[in-house]
PDB file of C-alpha atoms in Angstrom:
ATOM      1  CA  UNK G   1     -42.168   4.941  29.012  1.00 94.00           C
ATOM      2  CA  UNK G   2     -38.267   5.582  29.856  1.00 96.00           C
ATOM      3  CA  UNK G   3     -37.149   9.005  29.238  1.00 97.00           C
ATOM      4  CA  UNK G   4     -33.840   9.817  27.676  1.00 97.00           C
ATOM      5  CA  UNK G   5     -31.730  12.663  28.983  1.00 95.00           C
ATOM      6  CA  UNK G   6     -28.899  15.065  27.498  1.00 93.00           C
ATOM      7  CA  UNK G   7     -26.260  13.213  29.224  1.00 90.00           C
ATOM      8  CA  UNK G   8     -24.869  14.831  32.179  1.00 86.00           C
ATOM      9  CA  UNK G   9     -21.092  15.829  31.180  1.00 79.00           C
ATOM     10  CA  UNK G  10     -20.300  18.391  33.866  1.00 78.00           C
ATOM     11  CA  UNK G  11     -21.858  17.496  37.062  1.00 78.00           C
ATOM     12  CA  UNK G  12     -19.859  20.341  38.934  1.00 83.00           C
ATOM     13  CA  UNK G  13     -21.634  22.707  36.524  1.00 84.00           C
ATOM     14  CA  UNK G  14     -25.644  22.159  36.222  1.00 80.00           C
ATOM     15  CA  UNK G  15     -26.097  24.596  33.467  1.00 85.00           C
ATOM     16  CA  UNK G  16     -23.459  23.119  31.420  1.00 86.00           C
ATOM     17  CA  UNK G  17     -24.550  22.447  27.375  1.00 91.00           C
ATOM     18  CA  UNK G  18     -23.656  20.364  24.329  1.00 92.00           C
ATOM     19  CA  UNK G  19     -24.501  19.583  21.065  1.00 94.00           C
ATOM     20  CA  UNK G  20     -26.934  16.818  19.969  1.00 96.00           C
ATOM     21  CA  UNK G  21     -24.406  16.114  17.349  1.00 95.00           C
ATOM     22  CA  UNK G  22     -25.918  13.002  15.627  1.00 97.00           C
ATOM     23  CA  UNK G  23     -28.808  11.128  16.050  1.00 98.00           C
ATOM     24  CA  UNK G  24     -28.147   7.288  14.714  1.00 98.00           C
ATOM     25  CA  UNK G  25     -31.937   6.429  14.883  1.00 98.00           C
ATOM     26  CA  UNK G  26     -35.061   7.717  13.309  1.00 97.00           C
ATOM     27  CA  UNK G  27     -38.274   8.700  15.230  1.00 97.00           C
ATOM     28  CA  UNK G  28     -40.432   5.689  15.567  1.00 97.00           C
ATOM     29  CA  UNK G  29     -37.635   3.257  15.040  1.00 98.00           C
ATOM     30  CA  UNK G  30     -37.289   0.200  17.502  1.00 98.00           C
ATOM     31  CA  UNK G  31     -34.354   0.154  19.772  1.00 98.00           C
ATOM     32  CA  UNK G  32     -32.946  -2.623  22.204  1.00 98.00           C
ATOM     33  CA  UNK G  33     -31.718  -1.421  25.342  1.00 97.00           C
ATOM     34  CA  UNK G  34     -27.798  -0.665  24.831  1.00 97.00           C
ATOM     35  CA  UNK G  35     -28.317  -0.057  21.205  1.00 97.00           C
ATOM     36  CA  UNK G  36     -26.154   3.467  20.379  1.00 97.00           C
ATOM     37  CA  UNK G  37     -28.824   5.868  19.462  1.00 98.00           C
ATOM     38  CA  UNK G  38     -27.198   9.575  19.750  1.00 97.00           C
ATOM     39  CA  UNK G  39     -23.741  11.080  20.039  1.00 96.00           C
ATOM     40  CA  UNK G  40     -23.202  14.423  21.574  1.00 94.00           C
ATOM     41  CA  UNK G  41     -20.337  16.850  21.608  1.00 92.00           C
ATOM     42  CA  UNK G  42     -19.468  18.692  24.840  1.00 85.00           C
ATOM     43  CA  UNK G  43     -16.543  20.925  25.109  1.00 80.00           C
ATOM     44  CA  UNK G  44     -14.607  19.375  22.102  1.00 78.00           C
ATOM     45  CA  UNK G  45     -15.432  15.634  23.538  1.00 84.00           C
ATOM     46  CA  UNK G  46     -18.019  13.031  21.925  1.00 90.00           C
ATOM     47  CA  UNK G  47     -20.140  11.291  23.984  1.00 90.00           C
ATOM     48  CA  UNK G  48     -22.090   8.170  22.735  1.00 94.00           C
ATOM     49  CA  UNK G  49     -25.863   7.643  24.091  1.00 95.00           C
ATOM     50  CA  UNK G  50     -26.926   4.276  24.499  1.00 97.00           C
ATOM     51  CA  UNK G  51     -30.732   3.321  24.753  1.00 97.00           C
ATOM     52  CA  UNK G  52     -31.605   2.830  28.213  1.00 97.00           C
ATOM     53  CA  UNK G  53     -34.289   0.603  27.595  1.00 97.00           C
ATOM     54  CA  UNK G  54     -36.017  -1.295  24.512  1.00 98.00           C
ATOM     55  CA  UNK G  55     -38.898  -0.130  22.706  1.00 98.00           C
ATOM     56  CA  UNK G  56     -39.845   2.508  20.146  1.00 98.00           C
ATOM     57  CA  UNK G  57     -37.984   5.815  20.182  1.00 98.00           C
ATOM     58  CA  UNK G  58     -39.659   9.271  19.734  1.00 98.00           C
ATOM     59  CA  UNK G  59     -36.914  11.953  19.065  1.00 97.00           C
ATOM     60  CA  UNK G  60     -37.901  15.248  21.110  1.00 97.00           C
ATOM     61  CA  UNK G  61     -34.597  17.147  20.060  1.00 96.00           C
ATOM     62  CA  UNK G  62     -32.631  17.763  16.474  1.00 97.00           C
ATOM     63  CA  UNK G  63     -29.343  17.394  15.374  1.00 96.00           C
ATOM     64  CA  UNK G  64     -27.436  20.494  15.955  1.00 96.00           C
ATOM     65  CA  UNK G  65     -29.658  21.582  18.686  1.00 96.00           C
ATOM     66  CA  UNK G  66     -27.626  22.806  21.749  1.00 95.00           C
ATOM     67  CA  UNK G  67     -29.060  21.159  24.642  1.00 94.00           C
ATOM     68  CA  UNK G  68     -28.537  21.811  28.580  1.00 93.00           C
ATOM     69  CA  UNK G  69     -27.517  18.581  30.326  1.00 91.00           C
ATOM     70  CA  UNK G  70     -30.198  16.292  31.935  1.00 91.00           C
ATOM     71  CA  UNK G  71     -32.891  17.968  29.222  1.00 94.00           C
ATOM     72  CA  UNK G  72     -35.180  15.421  27.745  1.00 96.00           C
ATOM     73  CA  UNK G  73     -34.060  14.614  23.961  1.00 97.00           C
ATOM     74  CA  UNK G  74     -36.068  11.296  23.399  1.00 98.00           C
ATOM     75  CA  UNK G  75     -38.739   8.935  24.818  1.00 98.00           C
ATOM     76  CA  UNK G  76     -38.497   5.250  24.588  1.00 98.00           C
ATOM     77  CA  UNK G  77     -42.266   3.700  24.686  1.00 96.00           C
TER      78      UNK G  77
END
């Protein structure tokens, strides 16, 4: 199992948050390593999130959720 955290976008601020703007996959979809799975928005900057591994994705956060960087947002089984 591989964990997918909200990207660390402000290493100098461990309490930084952002919005999980868009999931490009649905819960239970198969993904390949490197597939674009989500986009997050932080301080007017959008960051793409690639799959860190291949497998079946399990979403743990919803679009529009405000999430602290480093928080687990999905798992790949």
